[in-house]
Tab-separated table of C-alpha atoms and ligand atoms in Angstrom:
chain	number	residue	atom	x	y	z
A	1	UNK	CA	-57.248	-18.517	40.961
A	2	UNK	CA	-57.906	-17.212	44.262
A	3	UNK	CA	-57.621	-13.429	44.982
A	4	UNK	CA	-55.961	-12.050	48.151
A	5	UNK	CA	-58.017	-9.062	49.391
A	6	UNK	CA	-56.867	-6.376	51.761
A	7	UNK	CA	-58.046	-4.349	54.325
A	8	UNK	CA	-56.541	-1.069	54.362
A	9	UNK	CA	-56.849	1.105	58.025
A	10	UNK	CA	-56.180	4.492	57.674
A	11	UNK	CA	-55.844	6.463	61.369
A	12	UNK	CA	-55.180	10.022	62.030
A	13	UNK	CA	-55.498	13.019	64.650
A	14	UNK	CA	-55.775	11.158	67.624
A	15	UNK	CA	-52.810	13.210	69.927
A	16	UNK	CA	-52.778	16.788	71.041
A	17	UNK	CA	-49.818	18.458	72.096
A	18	UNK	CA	-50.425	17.323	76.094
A	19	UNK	CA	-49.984	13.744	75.102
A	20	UNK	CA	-51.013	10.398	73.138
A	21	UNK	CA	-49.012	9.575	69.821
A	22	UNK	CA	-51.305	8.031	66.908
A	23	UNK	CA	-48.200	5.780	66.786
A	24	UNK	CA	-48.787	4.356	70.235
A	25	UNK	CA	-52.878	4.065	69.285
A	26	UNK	CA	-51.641	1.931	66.541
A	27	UNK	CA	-49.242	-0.416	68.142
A	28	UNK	CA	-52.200	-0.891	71.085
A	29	UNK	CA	-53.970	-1.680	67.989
A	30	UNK	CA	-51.066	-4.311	67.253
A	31	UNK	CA	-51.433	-5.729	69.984
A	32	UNK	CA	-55.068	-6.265	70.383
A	33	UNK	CA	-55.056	-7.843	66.464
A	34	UNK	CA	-52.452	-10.623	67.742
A	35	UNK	CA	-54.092	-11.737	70.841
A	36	UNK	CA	-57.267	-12.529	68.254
A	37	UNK	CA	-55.236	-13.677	65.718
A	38	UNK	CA	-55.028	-10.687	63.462
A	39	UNK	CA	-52.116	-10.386	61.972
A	40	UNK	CA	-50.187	-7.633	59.760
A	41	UNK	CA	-49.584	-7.785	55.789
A	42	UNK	CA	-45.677	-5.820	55.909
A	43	UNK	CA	-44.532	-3.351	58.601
A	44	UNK	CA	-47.143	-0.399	59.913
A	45	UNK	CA	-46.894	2.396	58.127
A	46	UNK	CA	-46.356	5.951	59.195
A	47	UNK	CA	-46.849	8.863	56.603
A	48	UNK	CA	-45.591	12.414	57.005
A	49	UNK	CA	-47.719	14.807	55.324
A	50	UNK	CA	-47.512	18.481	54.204
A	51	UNK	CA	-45.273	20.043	56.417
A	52	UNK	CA	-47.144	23.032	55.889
A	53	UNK	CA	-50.332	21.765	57.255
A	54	UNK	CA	-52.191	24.349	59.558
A	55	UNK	CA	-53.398	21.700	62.160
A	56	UNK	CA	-50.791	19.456	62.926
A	57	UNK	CA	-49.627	18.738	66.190
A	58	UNK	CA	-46.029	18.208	65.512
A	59	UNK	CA	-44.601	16.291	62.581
A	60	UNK	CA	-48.294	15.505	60.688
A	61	UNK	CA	-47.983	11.848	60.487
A	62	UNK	CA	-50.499	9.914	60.064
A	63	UNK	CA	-50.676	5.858	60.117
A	64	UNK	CA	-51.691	2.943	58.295
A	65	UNK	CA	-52.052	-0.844	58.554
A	66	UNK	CA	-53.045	-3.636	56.483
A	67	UNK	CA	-54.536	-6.729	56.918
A	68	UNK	CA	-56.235	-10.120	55.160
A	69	UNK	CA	-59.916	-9.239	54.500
A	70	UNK	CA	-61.301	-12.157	55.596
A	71	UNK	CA	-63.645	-13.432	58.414
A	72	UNK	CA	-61.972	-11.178	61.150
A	73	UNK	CA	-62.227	-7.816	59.758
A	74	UNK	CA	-65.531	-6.728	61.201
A	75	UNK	CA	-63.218	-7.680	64.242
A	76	UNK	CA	-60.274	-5.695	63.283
A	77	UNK	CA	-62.397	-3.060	62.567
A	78	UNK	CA	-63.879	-2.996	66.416
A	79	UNK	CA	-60.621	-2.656	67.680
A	80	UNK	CA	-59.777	-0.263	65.811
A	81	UNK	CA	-63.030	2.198	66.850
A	82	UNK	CA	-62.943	1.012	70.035
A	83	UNK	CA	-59.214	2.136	70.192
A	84	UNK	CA	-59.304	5.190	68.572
A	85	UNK	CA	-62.634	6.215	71.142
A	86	UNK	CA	-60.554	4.835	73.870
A	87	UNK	CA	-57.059	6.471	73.515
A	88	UNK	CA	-57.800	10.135	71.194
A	89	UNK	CA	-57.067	13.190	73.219
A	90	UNK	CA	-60.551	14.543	72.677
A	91	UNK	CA	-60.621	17.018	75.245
A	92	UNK	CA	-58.129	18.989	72.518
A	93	UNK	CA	-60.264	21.653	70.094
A	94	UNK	CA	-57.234	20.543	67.396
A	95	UNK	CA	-57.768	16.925	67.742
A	96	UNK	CA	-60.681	15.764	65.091
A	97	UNK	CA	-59.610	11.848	64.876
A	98	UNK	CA	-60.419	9.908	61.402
A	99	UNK	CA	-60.833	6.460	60.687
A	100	UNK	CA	-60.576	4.788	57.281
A	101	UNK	CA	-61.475	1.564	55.963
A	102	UNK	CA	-60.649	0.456	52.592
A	103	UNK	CA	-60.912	-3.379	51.485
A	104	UNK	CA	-60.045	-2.332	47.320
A	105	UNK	CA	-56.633	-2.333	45.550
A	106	UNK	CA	-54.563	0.864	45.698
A	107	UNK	CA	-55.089	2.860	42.720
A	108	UNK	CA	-53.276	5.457	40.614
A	109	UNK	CA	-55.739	8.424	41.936
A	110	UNK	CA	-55.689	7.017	45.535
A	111	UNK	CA	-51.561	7.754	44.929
A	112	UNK	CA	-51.921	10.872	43.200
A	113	UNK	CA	-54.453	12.331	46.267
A	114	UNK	CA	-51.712	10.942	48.564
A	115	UNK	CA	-48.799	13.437	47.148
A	116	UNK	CA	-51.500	16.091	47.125
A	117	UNK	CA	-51.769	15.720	50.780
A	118	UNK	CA	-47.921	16.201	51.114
A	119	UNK	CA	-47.499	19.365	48.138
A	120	UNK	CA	-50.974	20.988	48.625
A	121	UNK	CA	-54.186	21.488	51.213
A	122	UNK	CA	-56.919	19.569	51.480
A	123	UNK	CA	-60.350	20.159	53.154
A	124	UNK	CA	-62.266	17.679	54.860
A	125	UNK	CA	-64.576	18.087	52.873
A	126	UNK	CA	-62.630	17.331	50.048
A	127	UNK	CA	-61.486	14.089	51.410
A	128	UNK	CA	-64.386	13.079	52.162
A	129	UNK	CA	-65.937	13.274	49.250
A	130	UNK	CA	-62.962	11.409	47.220
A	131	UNK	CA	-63.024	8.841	49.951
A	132	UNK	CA	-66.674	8.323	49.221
A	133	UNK	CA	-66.144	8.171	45.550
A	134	UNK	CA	-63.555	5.297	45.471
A	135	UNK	CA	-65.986	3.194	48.439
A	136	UNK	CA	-63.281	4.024	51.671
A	137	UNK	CA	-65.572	3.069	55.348
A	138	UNK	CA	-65.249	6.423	57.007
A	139	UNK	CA	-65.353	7.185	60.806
A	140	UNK	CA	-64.971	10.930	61.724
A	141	UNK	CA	-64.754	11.860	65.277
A	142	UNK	CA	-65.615	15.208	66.004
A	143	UNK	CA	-64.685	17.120	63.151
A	144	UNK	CA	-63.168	14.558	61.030
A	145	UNK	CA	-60.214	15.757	59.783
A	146	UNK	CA	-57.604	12.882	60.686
A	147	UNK	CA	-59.847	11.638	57.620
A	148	UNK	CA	-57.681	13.547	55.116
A	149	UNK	CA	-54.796	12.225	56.504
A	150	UNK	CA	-56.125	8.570	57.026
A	151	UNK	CA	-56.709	8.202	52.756
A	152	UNK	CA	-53.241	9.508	52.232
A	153	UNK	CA	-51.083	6.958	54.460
A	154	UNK	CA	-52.978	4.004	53.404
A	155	UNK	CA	-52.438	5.614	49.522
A	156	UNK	CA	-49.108	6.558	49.491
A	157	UNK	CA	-46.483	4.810	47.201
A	158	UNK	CA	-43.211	4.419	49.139
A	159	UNK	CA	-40.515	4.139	46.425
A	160	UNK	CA	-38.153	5.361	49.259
A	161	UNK	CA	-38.402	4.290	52.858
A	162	UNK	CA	-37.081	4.413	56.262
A	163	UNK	CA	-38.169	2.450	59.187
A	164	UNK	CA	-38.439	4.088	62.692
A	165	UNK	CA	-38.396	2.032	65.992
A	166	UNK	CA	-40.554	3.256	68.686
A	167	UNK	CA	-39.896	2.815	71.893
A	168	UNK	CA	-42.559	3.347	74.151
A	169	UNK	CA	-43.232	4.468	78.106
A	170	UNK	CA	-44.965	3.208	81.412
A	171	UNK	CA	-47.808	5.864	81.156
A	172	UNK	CA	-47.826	6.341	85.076
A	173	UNK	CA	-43.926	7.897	83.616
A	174	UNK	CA	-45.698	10.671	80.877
A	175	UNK	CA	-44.521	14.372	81.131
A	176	UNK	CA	-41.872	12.918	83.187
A	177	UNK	CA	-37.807	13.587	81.959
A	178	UNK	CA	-37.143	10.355	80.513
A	179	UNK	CA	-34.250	7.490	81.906
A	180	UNK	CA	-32.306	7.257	78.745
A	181	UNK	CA	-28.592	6.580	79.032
A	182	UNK	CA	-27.081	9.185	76.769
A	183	UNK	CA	-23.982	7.697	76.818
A	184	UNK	CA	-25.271	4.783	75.765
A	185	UNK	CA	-27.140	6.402	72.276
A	186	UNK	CA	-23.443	7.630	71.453
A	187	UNK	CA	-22.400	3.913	71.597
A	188	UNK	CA	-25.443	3.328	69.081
A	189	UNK	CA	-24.808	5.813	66.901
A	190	UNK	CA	-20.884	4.823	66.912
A	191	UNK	CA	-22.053	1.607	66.332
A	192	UNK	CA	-24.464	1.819	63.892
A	193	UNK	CA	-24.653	4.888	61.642
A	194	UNK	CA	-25.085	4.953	58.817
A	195	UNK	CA	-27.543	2.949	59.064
A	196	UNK	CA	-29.154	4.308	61.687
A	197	UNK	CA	-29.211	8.291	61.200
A	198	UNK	CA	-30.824	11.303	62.938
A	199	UNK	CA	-29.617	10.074	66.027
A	200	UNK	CA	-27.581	13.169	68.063
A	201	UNK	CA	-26.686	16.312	67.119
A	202	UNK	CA	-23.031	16.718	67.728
A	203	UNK	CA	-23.097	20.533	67.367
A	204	UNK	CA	-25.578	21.067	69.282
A	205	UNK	CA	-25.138	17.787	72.105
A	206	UNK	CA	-28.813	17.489	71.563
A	207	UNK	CA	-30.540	13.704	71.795
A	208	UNK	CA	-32.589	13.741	68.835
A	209	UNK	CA	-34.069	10.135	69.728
A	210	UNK	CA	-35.499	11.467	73.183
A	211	UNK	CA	-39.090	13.565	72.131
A	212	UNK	CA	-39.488	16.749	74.056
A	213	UNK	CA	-42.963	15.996	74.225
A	214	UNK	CA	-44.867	14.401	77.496
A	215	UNK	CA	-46.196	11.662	74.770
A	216	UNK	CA	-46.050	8.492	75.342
A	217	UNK	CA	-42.853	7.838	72.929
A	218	UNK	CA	-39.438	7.104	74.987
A	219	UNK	CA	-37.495	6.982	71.940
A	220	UNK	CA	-37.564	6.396	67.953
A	221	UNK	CA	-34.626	5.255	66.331
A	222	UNK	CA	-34.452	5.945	62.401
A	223	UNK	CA	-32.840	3.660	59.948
A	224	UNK	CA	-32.184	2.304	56.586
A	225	UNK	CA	-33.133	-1.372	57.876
A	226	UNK	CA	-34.685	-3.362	60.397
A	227	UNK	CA	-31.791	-5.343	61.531
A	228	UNK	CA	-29.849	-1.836	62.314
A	229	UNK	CA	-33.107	-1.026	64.703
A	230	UNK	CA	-32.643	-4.514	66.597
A	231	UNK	CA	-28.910	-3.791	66.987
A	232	UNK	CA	-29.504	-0.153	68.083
A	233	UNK	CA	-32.327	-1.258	70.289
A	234	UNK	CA	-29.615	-3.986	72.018
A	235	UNK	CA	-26.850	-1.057	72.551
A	236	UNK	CA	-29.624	2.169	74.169
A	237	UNK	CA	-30.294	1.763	77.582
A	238	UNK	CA	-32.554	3.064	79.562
A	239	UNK	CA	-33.492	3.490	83.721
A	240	UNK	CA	-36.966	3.251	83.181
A	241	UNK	CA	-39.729	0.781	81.855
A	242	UNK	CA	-40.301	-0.234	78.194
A	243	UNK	CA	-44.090	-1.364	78.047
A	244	UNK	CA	-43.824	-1.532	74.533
A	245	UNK	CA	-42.270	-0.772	71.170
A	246	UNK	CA	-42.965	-1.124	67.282
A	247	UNK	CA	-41.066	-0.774	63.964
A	248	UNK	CA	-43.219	1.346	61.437
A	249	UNK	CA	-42.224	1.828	57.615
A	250	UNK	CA	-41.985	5.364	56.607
A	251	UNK	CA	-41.642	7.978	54.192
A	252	UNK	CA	-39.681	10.183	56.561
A	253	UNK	CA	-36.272	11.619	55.245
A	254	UNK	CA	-36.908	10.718	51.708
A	255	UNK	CA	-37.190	14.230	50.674
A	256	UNK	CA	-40.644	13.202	49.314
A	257	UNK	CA	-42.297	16.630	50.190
A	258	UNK	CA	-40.237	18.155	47.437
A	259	UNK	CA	-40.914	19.034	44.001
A	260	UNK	CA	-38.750	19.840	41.233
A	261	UNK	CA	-39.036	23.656	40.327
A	262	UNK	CA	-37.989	24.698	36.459
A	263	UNK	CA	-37.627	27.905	37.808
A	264	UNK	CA	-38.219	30.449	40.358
A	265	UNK	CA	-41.447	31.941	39.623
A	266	UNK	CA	-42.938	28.435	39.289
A	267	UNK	CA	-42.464	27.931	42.669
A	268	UNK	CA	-45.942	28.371	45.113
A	269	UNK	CA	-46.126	29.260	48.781
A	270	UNK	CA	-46.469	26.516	51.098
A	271	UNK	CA	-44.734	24.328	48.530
A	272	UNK	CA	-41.472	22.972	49.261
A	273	UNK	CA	-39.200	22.323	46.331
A	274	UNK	CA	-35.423	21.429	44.794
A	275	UNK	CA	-34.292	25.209	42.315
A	276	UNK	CA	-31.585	26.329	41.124
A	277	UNK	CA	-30.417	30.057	41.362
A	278	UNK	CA	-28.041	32.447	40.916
A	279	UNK	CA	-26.544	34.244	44.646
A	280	UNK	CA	-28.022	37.810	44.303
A	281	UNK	CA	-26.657	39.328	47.418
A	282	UNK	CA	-23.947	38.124	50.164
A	283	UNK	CA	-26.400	36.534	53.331
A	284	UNK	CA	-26.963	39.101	55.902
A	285	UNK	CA	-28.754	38.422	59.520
A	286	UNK	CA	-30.975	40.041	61.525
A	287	UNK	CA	-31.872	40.677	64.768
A	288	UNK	CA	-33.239	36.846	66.365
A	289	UNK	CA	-29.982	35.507	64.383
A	290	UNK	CA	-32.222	34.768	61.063
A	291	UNK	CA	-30.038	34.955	57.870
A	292	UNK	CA	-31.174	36.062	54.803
A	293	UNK	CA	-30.303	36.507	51.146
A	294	UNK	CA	-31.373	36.292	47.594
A	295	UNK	CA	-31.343	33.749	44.549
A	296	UNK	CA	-32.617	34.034	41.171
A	297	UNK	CA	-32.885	33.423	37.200
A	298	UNK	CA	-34.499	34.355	34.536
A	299	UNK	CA	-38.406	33.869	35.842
A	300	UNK	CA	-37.544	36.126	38.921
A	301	UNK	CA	-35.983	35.622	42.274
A	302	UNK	CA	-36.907	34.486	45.836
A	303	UNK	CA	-35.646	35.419	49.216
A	304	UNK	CA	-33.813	32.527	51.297
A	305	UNK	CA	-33.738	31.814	54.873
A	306	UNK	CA	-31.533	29.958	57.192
A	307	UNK	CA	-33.423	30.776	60.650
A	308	UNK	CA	-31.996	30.942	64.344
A	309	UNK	CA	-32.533	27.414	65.015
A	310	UNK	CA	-30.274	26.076	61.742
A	311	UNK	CA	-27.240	27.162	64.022
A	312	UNK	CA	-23.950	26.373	62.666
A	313	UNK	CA	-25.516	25.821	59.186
A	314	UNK	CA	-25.651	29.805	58.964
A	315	UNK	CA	-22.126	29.467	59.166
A	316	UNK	CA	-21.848	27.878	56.151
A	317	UNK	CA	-24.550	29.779	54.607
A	318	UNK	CA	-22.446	33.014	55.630
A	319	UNK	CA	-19.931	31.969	52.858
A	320	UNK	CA	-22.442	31.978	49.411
A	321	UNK	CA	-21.199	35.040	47.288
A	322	UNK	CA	-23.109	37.059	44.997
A	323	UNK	CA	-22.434	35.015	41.104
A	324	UNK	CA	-22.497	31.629	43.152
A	325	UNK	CA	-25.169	29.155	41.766
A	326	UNK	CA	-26.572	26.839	44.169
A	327	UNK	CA	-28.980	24.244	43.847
A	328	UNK	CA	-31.354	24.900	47.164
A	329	UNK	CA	-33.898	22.710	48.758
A	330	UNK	CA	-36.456	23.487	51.244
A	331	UNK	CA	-40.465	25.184	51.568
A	332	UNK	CA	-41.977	28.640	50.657
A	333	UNK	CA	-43.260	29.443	54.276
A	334	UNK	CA	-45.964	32.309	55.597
A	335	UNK	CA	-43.134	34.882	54.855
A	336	UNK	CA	-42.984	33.848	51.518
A	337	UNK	CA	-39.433	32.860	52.050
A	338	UNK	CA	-37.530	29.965	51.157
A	339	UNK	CA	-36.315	28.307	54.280
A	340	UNK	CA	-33.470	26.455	53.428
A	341	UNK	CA	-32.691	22.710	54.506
A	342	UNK	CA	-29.690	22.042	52.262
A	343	UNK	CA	-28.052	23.193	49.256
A	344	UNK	CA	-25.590	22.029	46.396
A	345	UNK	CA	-23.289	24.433	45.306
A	346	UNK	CA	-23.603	24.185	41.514
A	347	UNK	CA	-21.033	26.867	40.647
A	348	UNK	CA	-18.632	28.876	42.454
A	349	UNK	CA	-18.017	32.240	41.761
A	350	UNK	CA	-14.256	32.620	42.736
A	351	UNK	CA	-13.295	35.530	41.039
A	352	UNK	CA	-12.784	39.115	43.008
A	353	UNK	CA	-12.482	42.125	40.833
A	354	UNK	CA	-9.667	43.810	43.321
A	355	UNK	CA	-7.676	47.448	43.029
A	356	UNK	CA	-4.577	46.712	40.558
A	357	UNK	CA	-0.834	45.861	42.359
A	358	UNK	CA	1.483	48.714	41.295
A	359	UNK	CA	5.021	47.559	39.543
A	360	UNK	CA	6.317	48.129	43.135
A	361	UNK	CA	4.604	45.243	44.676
A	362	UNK	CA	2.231	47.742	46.549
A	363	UNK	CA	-1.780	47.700	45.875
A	364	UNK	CA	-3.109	51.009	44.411
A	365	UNK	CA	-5.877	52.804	45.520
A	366	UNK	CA	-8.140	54.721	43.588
A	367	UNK	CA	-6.991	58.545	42.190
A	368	UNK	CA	-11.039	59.476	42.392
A	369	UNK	CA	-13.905	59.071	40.363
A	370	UNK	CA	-12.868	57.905	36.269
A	371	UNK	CA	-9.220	58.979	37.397
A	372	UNK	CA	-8.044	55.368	37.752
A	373	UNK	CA	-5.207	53.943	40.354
A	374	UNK	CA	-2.434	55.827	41.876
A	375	UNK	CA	-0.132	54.377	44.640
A	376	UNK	CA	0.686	55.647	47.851
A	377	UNK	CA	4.295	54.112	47.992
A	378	UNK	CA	5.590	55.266	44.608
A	379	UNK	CA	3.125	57.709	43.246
A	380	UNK	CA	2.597	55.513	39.782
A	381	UNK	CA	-0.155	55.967	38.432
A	382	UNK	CA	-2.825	53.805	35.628
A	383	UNK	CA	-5.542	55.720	33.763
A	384	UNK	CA	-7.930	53.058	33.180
A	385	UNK	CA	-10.621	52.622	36.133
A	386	UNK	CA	-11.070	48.223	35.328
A	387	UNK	CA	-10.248	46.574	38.713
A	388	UNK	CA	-8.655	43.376	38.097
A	389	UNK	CA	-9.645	39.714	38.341
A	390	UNK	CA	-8.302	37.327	41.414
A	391	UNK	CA	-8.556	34.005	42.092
A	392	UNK	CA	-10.222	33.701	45.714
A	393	UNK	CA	-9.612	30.693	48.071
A	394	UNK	CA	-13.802	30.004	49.438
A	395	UNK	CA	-15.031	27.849	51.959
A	396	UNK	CA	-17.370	26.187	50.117
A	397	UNK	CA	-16.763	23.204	47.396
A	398	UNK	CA	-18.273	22.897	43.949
A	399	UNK	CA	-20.977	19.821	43.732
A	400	UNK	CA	-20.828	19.724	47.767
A	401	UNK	CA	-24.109	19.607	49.563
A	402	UNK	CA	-24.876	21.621	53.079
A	403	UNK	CA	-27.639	20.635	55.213
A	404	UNK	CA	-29.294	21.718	58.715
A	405	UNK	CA	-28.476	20.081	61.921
A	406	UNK	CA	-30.264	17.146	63.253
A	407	UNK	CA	-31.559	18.937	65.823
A	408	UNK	CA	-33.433	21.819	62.962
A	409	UNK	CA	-34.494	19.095	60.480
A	410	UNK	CA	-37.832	18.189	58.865
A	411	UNK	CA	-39.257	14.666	59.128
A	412	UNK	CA	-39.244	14.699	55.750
A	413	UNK	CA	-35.712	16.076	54.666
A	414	UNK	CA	-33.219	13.790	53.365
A	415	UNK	CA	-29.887	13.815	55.435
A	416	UNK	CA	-26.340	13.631	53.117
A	417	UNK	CA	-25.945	9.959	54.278
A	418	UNK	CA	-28.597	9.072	52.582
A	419	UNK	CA	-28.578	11.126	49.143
A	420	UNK	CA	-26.687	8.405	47.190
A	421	UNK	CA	-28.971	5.591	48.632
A	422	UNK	CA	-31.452	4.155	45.748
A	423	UNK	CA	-34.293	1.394	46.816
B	1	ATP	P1	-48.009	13.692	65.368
B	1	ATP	O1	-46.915	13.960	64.387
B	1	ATP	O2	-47.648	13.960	66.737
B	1	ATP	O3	-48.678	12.359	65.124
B	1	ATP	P2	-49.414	15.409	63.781
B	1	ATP	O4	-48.501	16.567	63.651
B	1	ATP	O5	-49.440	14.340	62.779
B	1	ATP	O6	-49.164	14.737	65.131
B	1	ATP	P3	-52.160	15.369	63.541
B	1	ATP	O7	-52.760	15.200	64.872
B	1	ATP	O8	-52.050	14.191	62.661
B	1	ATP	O9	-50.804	16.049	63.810
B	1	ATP	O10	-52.907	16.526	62.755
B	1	ATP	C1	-52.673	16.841	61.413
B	1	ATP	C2	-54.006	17.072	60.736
B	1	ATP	O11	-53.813	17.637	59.448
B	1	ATP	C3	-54.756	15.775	60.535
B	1	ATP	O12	-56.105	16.001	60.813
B	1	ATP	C4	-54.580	15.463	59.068
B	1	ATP	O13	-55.653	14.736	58.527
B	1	ATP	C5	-54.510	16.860	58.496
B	1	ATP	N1	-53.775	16.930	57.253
B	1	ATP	C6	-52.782	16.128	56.822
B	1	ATP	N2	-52.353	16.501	55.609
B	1	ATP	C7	-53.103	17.570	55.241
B	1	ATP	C8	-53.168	18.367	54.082
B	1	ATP	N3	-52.352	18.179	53.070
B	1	ATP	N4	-54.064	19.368	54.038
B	1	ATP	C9	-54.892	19.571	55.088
B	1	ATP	N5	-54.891	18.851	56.211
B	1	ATP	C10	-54.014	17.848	56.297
């Protein structure tokens, strides 16, 4: 029996915040492998790494394609080069493009380095040495680093996936506002969510399709399927060219950048994770609208943040109670605070220990310290000092999960409408 081999391409850091998208590189890419005959083994892939990465540009995603090793490689891997030298932003001190070529079958440590490059750091160095060891074709440009990112997205099992639809612009139109019909997007996201998601922020009227970026992306539509990306692509118009646009498979809101904590103190900075805890304080915020409070158990406890830009989700944050347990998701950031991108409340704490009512219908106060209740009306009084128990109406429901906005979320954050979704 014959074996089918593959050629893995692995391509990262190529854009700078001023422009280029390594998603565009790699549908030019696309487009050169067709006109030669080259064509692609499942969708393109495009991997969000650590979110915590110091040198990203914006949403650390790298890319990766796959193709019949055969005859043409040498050719696909020309194009590829000659792409990457052609298109990188390499006027940008942060942009340090890498190149990976990888003809072997996917194995178990190629996986495990790939979820290090979401949970952890790695150096270029690093990479480049593991590359070497399992026989990966490496091209570093200038520094090198889109190297690390290169191994991960062709390594990465993607037990959960989304697919994004990129829509891309005339360049002579970069920087420019872009000629999207907003109405229109509300017709698509009418139309087709849930299976299209991430669409518009309703709290905030914010396009979350439309970049803010002068790249060369018009729009990216996220979904569950492919056929909800044609449908959504039929319904958004726009007043201004598409040159081109590609569907790439992701792992983007599959929470796959979190980790399961046992406990507090097991939790590391820069590590994003899924722990439970016990409401210490009630939230409080601070000057710059940042709201803060604290969780913990038996290992310790951690402070949590819902920042500025989370909006109306402080809101909802606002109603936690000390003796609440909540289940919270989200990354250990340079503050060494947990910054929040959903919760479950686990357990609510609906009891308030309140002054007694008097026989007279009338609330008591308290007769000073140890000297128990008196009331005001009709002067009774009650020795003992024990407030009593009541049953509080909260704003919050027991097993209910609270997320961010659209318009604060991570690439790689799970939205609600997609918690219950298995693959
Ligand atoms: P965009 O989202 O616009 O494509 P980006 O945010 O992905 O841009 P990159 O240009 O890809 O930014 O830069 C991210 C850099 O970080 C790359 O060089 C990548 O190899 C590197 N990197 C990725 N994951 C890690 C990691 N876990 N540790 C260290 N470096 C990483």
């Amino acid at each position: 029996m014959i074996k089918i081999r593959y050629l893995y391409i692995g391509i990262d850091d190529t854009d700078s915040p001023e422009g280029m998208c390594t998603t565009f590189l790699a549908s030019q890419i696309i487009n050169k492998f067709r006109d030669n005959g080259i064509e692609l083994v499942d969708y393109p892939r495009l991997i969000r790494l650590n979110p915590f990465a110091r040198f990203k540009t914006r949403g650390n995603g790298g890319v990766s394609l796959k193709i019949l090793n055969d005859d043409k490689s040498d050719l696909a891997k020309e194009i590829v080069l000659d792409e990457v030298e052609k298109l990188s932003m390499f006027d940008c001190d942060n942009t340090n493009p890498g190149v990976i070529f990888y003809d072997g079958e996917i194995t178990k440590e190629m996986e495990d380095y790939a979820f290090r490059a979401i949970y952890e750091f790695i150096t270029i160095d690093e990479a480049e040495e593991f590359g070497n060891s399992i026989g990966c074709e490496i091209h570093k440009f200038k520094k090198g680093r889109g190297i690390i990112g290169s191994i991960a997205a062709i390594g990465l099992p993607l037990s959960d996936y989304t697919y994004e639809l990129l829509a891309y612009r005339a360049s002579e139109n970069y920087g420019t506002k872009r000629q999207i019909d907003y109405e229109s997007v509300y017709l698509m996201d009418k139309e087709t969510f849930p299976d299209t998601f991430e669409n518009i922020d309703y709290s905030e009227e914010y396009i979350a399709i439309e970049p803010k970026t002068p790249c060369p992306v018009l729009y990216g539509i996220r979904s569950n399927t492919v056929d909800a990306l044609e449908k959504a692509k039929d319904i958004v118009e726009v007043s201004e060219p598409i040159v081109d646009s590609c569907i790439f498979k992701t792992n983007q809101h599959t929470d796959m950048h979190i980790q399961k904590a046992s406990d507090i103190a097991s939790m590391k900075q820069f590590g994003c994770y899924e722990v439970v805890g016990e409401v210490k304080n009630r939230p409080t915020i601070i000057d710059g609208g940042h709201m803060f409070f604290y969780i913990f158990d038996e290992s310790g406890e951690v402070e949590c943040g819902a920042y500025e830009p989370t909006k109306n989700f402080r809101k909802v944050v606002s109603y936690l109670r000390p003796g609440d347990i909540v289940k919270v998701y989200g990354g250990i950031g340079e503050q060494n605070t947990f910054n929040i991108e959903k919760f479950q409340v686990v357990k609510l704490n609906d009891l308030e220990y309140q002054n007694p009512i008097c026989e007279c219908g009338k609330r008591m106060t308290s007769a000073g310290k140890n000297k128990g209740f008196k009331c005001r009306k009709c002067g009774n009084r009650i020795e003992s000092d024990d407030k009593v128990p009541v049953k509080i109406n909260r704003n919050l429901s027991r097993g209910q999960f609270y997320e961010t906005p659209v318009s604060a979320r991570r690439h790689l954050s799970k939205p609600l409408c997609r918690m219950d979704l298995t693959r």
